[in-house]
PDB file of C-alpha atoms in Angstrom:
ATOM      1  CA  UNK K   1     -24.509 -14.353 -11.551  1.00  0.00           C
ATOM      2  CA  UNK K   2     -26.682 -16.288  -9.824  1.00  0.00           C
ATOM      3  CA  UNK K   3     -29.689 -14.910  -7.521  1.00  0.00           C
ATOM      4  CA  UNK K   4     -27.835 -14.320  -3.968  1.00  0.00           C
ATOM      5  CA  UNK K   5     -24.885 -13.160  -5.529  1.00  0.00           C
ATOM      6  CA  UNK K   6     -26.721 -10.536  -7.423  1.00  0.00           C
ATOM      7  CA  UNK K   7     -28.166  -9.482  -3.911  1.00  0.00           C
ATOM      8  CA  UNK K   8     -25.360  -9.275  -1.681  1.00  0.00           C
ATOM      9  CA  UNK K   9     -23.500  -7.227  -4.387  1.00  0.00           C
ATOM     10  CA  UNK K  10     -26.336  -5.011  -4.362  1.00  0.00           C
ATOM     11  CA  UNK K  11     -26.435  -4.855  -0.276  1.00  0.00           C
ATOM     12  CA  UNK K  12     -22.677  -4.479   0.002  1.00  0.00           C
ATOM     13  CA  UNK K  13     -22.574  -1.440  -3.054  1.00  0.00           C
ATOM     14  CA  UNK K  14     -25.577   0.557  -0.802  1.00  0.00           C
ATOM     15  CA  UNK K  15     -23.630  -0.166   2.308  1.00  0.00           C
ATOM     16  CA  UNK K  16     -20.458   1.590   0.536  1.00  0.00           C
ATOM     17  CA  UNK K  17     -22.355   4.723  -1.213  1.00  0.00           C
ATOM     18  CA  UNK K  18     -23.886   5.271   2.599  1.00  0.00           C
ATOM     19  CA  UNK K  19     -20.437   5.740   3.993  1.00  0.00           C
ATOM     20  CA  UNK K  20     -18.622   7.133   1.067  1.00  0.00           C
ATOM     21  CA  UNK K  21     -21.947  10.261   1.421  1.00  0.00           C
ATOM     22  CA  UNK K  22     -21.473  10.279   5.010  1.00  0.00           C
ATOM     23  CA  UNK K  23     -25.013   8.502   5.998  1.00  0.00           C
ATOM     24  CA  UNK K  24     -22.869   5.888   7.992  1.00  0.00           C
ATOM     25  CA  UNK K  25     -19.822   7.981   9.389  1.00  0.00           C
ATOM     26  CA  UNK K  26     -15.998   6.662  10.663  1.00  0.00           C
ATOM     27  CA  UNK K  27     -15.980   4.606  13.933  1.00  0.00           C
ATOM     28  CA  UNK K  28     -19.565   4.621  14.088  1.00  0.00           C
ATOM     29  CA  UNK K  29     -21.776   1.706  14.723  1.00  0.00           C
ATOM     30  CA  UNK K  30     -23.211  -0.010  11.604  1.00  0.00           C
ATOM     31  CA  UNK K  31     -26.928  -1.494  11.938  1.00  0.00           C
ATOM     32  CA  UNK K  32     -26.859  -5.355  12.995  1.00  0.00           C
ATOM     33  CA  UNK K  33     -27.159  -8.089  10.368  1.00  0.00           C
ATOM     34  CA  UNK K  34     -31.057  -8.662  11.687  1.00  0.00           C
ATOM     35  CA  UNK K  35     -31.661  -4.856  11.326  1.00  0.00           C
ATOM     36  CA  UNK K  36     -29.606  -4.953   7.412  1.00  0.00           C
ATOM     37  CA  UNK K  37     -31.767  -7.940   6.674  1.00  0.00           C
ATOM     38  CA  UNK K  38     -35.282  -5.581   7.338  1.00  0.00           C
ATOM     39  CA  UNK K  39     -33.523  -2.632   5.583  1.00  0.00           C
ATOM     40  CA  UNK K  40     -32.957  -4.409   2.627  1.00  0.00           C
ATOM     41  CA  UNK K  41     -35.326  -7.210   2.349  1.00  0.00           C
ATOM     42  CA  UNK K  42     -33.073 -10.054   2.245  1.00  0.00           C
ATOM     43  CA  UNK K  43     -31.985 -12.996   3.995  1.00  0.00           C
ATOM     44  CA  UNK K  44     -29.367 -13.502   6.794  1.00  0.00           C
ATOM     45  CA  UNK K  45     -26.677 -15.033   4.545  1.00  0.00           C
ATOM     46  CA  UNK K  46     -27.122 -12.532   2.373  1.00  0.00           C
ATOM     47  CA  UNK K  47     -26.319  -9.811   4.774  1.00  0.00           C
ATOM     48  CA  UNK K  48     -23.769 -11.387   5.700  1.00  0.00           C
ATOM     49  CA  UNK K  49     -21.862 -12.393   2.703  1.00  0.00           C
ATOM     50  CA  UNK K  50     -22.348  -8.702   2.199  1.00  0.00           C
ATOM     51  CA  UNK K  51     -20.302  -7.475   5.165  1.00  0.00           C
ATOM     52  CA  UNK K  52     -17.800 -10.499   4.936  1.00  0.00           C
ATOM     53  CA  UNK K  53     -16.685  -9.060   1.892  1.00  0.00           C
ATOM     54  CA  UNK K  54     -16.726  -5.356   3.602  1.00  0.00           C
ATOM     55  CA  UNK K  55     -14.554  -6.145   5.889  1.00  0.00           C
ATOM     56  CA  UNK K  56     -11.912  -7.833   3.875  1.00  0.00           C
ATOM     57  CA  UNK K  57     -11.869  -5.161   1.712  1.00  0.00           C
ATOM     58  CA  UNK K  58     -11.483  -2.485   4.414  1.00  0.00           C
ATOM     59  CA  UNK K  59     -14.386  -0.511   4.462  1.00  0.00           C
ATOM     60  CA  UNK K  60     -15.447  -1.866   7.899  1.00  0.00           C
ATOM     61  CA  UNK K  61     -14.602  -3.466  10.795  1.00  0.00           C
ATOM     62  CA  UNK K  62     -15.800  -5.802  13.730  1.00  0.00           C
ATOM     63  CA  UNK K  63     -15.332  -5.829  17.299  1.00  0.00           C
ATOM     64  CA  UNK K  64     -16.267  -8.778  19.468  1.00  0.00           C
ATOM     65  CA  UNK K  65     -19.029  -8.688  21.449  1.00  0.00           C
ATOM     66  CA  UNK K  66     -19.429  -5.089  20.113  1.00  0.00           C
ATOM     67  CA  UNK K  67     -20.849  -5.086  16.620  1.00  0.00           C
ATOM     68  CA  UNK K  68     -19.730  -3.625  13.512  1.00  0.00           C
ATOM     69  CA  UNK K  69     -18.021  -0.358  12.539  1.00  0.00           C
ATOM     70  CA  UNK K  70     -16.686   1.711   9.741  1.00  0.00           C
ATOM     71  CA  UNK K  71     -13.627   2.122   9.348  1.00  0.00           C
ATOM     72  CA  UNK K  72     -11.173   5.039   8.587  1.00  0.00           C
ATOM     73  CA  UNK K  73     -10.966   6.213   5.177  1.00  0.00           C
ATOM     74  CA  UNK K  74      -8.504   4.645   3.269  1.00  0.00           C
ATOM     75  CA  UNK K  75      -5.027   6.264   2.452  1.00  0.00           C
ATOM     76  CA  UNK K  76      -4.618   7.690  -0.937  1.00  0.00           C
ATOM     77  CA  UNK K  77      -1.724   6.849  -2.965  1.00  0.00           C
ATOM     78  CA  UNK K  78      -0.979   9.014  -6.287  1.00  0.00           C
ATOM     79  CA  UNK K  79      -0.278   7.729  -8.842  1.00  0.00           C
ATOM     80  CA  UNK K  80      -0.178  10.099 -11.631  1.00  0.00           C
ATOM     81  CA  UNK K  81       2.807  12.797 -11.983  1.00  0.00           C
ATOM     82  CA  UNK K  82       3.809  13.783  -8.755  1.00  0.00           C
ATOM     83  CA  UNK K  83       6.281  16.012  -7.030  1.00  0.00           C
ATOM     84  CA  UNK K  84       4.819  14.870  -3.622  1.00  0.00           C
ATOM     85  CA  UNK K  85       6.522  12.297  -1.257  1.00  0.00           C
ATOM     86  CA  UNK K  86       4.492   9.469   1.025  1.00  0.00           C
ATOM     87  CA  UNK K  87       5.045  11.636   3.906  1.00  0.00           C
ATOM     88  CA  UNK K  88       3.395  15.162   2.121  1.00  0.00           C
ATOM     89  CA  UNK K  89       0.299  13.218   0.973  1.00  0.00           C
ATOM     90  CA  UNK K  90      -0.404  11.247   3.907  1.00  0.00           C
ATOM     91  CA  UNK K  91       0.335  14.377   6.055  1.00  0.00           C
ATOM     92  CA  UNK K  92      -2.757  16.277   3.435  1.00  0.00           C
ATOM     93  CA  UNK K  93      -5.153  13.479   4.148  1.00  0.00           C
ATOM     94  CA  UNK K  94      -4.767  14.369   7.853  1.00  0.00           C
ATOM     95  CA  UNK K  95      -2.903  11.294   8.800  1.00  0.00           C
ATOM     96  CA  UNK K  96       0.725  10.929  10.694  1.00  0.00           C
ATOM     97  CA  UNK K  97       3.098   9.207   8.714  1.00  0.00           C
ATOM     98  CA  UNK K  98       6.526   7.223  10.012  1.00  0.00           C
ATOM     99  CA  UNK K  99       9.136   4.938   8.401  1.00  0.00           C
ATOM    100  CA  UNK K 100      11.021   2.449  10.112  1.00  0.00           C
ATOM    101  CA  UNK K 101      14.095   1.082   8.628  1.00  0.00           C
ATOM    102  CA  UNK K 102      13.827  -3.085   9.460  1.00  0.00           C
ATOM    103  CA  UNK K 103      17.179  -4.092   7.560  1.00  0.00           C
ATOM    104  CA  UNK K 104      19.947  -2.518   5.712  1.00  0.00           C
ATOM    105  CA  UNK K 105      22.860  -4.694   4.510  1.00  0.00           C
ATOM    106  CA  UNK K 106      24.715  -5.208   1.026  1.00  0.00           C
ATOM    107  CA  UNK K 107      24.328  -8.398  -0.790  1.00  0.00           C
ATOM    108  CA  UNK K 108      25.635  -9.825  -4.304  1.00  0.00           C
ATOM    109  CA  UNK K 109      23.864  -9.132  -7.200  1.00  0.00           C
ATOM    110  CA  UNK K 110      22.111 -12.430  -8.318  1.00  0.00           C
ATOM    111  CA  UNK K 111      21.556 -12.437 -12.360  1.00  0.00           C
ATOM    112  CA  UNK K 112      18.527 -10.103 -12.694  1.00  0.00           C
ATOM    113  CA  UNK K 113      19.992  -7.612 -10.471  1.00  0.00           C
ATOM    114  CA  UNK K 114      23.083  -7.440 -12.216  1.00  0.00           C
ATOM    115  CA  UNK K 115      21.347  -7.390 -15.656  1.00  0.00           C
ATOM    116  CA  UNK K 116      19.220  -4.207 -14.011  1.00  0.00           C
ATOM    117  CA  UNK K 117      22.433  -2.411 -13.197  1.00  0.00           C
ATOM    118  CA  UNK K 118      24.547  -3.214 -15.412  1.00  0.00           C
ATOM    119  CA  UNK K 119      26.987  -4.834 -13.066  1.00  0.00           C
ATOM    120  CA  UNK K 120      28.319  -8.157 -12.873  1.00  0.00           C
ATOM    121  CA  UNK K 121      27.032 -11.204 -10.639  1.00  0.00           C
ATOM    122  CA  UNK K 122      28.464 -10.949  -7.347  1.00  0.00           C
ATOM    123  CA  UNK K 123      29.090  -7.393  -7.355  1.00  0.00           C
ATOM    124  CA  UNK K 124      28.195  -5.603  -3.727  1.00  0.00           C
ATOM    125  CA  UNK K 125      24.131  -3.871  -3.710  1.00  0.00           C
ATOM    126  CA  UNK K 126      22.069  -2.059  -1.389  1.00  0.00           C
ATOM    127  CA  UNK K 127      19.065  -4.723  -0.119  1.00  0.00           C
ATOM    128  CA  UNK K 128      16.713  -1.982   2.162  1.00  0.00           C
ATOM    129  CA  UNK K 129      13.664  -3.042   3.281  1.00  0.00           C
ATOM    130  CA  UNK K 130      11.079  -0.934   5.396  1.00  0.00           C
ATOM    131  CA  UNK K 131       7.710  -0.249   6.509  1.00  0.00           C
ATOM    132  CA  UNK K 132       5.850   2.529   5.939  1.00  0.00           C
ATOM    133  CA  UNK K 133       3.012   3.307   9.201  1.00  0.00           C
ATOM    134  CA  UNK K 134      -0.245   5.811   8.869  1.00  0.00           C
ATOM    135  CA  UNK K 135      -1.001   6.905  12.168  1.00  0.00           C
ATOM    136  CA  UNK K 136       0.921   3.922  13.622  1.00  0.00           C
ATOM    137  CA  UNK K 137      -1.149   1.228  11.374  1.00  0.00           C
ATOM    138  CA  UNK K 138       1.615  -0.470   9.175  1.00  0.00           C
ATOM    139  CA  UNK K 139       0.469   0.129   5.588  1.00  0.00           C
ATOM    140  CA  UNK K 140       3.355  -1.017   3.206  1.00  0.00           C
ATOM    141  CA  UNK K 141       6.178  -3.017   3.227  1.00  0.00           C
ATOM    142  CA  UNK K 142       9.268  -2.269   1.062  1.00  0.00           C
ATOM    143  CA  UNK K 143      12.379  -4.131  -0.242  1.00  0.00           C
ATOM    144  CA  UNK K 144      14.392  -1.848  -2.241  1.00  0.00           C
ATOM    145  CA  UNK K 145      17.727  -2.472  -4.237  1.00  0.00           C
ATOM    146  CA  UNK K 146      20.363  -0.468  -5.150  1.00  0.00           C
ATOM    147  CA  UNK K 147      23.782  -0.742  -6.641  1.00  0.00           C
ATOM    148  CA  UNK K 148      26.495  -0.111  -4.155  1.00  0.00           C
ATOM    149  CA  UNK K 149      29.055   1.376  -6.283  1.00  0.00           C
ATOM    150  CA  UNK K 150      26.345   4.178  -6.725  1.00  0.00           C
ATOM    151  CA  UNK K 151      25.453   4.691  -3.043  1.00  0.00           C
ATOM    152  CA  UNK K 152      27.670   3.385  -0.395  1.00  0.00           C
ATOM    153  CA  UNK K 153      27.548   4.405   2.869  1.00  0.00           C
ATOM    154  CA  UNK K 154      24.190   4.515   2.927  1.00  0.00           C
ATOM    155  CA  UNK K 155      22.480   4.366   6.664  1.00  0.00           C
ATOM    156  CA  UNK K 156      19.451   3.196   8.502  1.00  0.00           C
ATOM    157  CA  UNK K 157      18.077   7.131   9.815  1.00  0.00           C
ATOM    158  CA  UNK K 158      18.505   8.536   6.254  1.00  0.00           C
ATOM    159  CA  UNK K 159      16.432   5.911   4.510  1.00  0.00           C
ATOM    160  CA  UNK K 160      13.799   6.465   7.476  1.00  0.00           C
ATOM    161  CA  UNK K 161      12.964   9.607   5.617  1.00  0.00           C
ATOM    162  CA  UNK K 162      13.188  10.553   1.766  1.00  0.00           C
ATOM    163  CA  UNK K 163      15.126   7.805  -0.335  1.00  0.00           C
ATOM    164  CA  UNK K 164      15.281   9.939  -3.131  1.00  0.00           C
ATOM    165  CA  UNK K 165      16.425  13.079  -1.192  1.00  0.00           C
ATOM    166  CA  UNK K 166      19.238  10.876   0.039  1.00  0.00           C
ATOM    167  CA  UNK K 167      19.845   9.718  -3.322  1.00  0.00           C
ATOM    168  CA  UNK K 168      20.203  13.818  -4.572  1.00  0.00           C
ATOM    169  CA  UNK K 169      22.197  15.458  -1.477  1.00  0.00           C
ATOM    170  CA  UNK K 170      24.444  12.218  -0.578  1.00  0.00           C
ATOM    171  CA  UNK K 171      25.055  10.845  -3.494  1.00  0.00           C
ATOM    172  CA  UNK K 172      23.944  13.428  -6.413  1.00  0.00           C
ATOM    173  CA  UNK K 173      21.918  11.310  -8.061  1.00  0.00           C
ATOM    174  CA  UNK K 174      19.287  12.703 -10.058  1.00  0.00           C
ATOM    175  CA  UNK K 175      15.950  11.069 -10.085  1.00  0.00           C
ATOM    176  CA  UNK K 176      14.770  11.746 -13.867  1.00  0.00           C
ATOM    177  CA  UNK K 177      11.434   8.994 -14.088  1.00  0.00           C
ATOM    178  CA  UNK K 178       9.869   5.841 -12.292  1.00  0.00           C
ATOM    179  CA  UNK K 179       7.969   3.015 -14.056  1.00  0.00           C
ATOM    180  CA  UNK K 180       5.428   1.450 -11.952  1.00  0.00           C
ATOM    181  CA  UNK K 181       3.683  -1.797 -12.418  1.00  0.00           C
ATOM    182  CA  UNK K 182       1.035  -2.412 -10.266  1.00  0.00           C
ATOM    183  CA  UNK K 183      -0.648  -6.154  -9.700  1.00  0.00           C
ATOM    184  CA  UNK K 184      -2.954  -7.606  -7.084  1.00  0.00           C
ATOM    185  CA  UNK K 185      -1.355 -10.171  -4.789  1.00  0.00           C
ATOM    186  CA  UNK K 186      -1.969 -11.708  -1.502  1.00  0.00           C
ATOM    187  CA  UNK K 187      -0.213 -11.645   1.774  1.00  0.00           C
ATOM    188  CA  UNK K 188       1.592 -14.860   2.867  1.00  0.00           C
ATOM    189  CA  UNK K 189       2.915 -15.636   6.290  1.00  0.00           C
ATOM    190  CA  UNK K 190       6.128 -13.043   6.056  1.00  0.00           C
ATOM    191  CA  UNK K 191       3.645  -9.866   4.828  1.00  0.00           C
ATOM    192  CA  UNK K 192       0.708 -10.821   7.000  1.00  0.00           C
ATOM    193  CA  UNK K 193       3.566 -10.606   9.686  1.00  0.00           C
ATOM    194  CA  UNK K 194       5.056  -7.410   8.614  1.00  0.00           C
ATOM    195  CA  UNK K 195       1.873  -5.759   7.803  1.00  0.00           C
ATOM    196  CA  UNK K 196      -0.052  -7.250  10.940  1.00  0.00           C
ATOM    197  CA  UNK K 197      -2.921  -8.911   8.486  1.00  0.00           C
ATOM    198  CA  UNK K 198      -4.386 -12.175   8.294  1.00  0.00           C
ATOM    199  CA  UNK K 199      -2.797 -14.591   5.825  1.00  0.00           C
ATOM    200  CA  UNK K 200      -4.082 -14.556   2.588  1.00  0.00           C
ATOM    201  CA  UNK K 201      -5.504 -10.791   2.939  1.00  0.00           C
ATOM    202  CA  UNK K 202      -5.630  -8.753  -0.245  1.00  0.00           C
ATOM    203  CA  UNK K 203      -2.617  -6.823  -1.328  1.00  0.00           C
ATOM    204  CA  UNK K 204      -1.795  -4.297  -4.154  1.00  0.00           C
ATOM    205  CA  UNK K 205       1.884  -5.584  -5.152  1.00  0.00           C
ATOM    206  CA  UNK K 206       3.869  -2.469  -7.059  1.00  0.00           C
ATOM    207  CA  UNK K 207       7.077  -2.999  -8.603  1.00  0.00           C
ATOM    208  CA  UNK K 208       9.160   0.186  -9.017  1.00  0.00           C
ATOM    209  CA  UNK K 209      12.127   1.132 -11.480  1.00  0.00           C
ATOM    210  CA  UNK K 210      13.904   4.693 -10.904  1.00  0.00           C
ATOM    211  CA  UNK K 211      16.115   5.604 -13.644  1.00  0.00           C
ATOM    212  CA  UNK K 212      18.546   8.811 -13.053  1.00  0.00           C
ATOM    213  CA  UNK K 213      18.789  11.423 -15.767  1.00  0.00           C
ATOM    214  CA  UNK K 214      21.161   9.055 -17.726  1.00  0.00           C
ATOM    215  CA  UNK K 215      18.965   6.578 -18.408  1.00  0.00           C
ATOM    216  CA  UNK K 216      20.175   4.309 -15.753  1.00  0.00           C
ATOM    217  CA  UNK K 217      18.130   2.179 -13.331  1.00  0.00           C
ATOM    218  CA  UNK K 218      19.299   3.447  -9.915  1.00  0.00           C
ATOM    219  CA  UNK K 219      17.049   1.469  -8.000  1.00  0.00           C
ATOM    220  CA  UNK K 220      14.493  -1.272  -7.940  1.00  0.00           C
ATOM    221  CA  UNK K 221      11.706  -1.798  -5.213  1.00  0.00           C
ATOM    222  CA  UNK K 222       8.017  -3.850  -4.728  1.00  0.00           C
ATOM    223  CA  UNK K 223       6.115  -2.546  -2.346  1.00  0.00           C
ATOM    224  CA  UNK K 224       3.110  -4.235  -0.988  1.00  0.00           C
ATOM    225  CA  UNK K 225       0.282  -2.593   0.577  1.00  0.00           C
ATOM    226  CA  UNK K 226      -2.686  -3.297   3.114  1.00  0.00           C
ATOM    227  CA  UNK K 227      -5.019  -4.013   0.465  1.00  0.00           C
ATOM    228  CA  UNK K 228      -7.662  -2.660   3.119  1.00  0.00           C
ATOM    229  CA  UNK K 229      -6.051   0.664   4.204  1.00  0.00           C
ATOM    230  CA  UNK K 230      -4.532   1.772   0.474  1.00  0.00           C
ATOM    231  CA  UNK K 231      -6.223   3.645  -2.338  1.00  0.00           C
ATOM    232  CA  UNK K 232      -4.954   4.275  -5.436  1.00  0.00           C
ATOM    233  CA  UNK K 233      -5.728   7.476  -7.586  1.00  0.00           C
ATOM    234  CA  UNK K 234      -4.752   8.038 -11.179  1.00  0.00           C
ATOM    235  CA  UNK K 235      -4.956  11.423 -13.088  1.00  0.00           C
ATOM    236  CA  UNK K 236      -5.128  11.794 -16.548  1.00  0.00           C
ATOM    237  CA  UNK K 237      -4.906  15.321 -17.871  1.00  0.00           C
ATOM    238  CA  UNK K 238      -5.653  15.276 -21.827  1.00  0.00           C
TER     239      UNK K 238
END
């Protein structure tokens, strides 16, 4: 790591510990580049780099003509055993959360679907994809699949809510486990679009398989979040 680099990772890990303790607090108004470079001792560039790399990861953001703030605190996403749904911990962070359904239709099962649910190609699925919103700020985007010989009939304002609720009282389907993979990944033109980023922002990418209490996959999702609104938290209890 060369000189600069070694600097502006230094500037940008301050900047973060003085709004993680509250020094610099949400929505306020961050010292200008000029008054960073005095602070710190360091160049202009260096500042800068600094709070390029802020703002892309979500910790801040700029207004024009205005200066530079910090942003909200990022949503937390559990990710060890759980019993809570997205609405319950959003909703314990302090933050409104919504769903909107953006499609709904059935589709055949290509090879790898098929293989998933033990069906054969061409047979009828479930293709749902939504959007999940924090206090009206988009912050994941969802395509799930599931086989329709499990769940038909199922509608648009039910999958606004709990999927796996529906899944239990519609359809009694038990949800037993879910295997997660999670992967970074960046938005292209159709996220950026859906999630209302720039293309090419940073995205966490999680692929999810829900097996019932048989040991069947009853459904498959990725999800992608705002890689500058989302927080992931994993608990290990030994």
């Amino acid at each position: 790591m060369n000189k600069e680099a070694a600097l502006h990772s230094i500037v940008k890990e301050s900047i973060i510990d003085l709004i993680k303790n509250g020094e610099y607090q949400t929505n306020t108004k961050l010292p200008t580049e000029a008054e960073f470079c005095k602070i710190y001792g360091v160049s202009r560039t260096t500042v800068r780099t600094a709070l390029q790399q802020l703002n892309v990861e979500g910790y801040i953001y700029r207004v024009q003509g205005k200066g530079t703030f910090v942003s909200e605190n990022k949503v937390k996403q559990f990710l060890s055993s759980t019993v809570e749904k997205f609405s319950e911990q959003v909703t314990m962070q302090g933050k409104n959360p919504s769903t909107k359904v953006i499609s709904l239709k059935v589709i055949e099962a290509n090879a790898t679907l098929a293989k998933l649910f033990k069906q054969n190609i061409g047979d009828p699925v479930n293709k749902l994809e939504r959007i999940r919103y924090v206090n009206d700020i988009p912050l994941q985007y969802e395509i799930a699949f599931l086989p329709w010989y499990k769940t038909p009939g199922l509608n648009i304002e039910a999958c606004e809510k709990s999927l796996f609720k529906v899944l239990e009282t519609q359809f009694n389907l038990k949800v037993k486990k879910t295997v997660e993979h999670l992967e970074f990944s960046l938005a292209d033109d159709s996220i950026s679009d859906k999630l209302d980023v720039p293309n090419g922002s940073p995205c966490f990418s999680l692929e999810t398989y829900t097996y019932e209490t048989d040991g069947s996959v009853i459904e498959f999702s990725k999800t992608l979040f705002r890689g500058d609104r989302a927080h992931f938290v994993i608990e290990r209890n030994y």
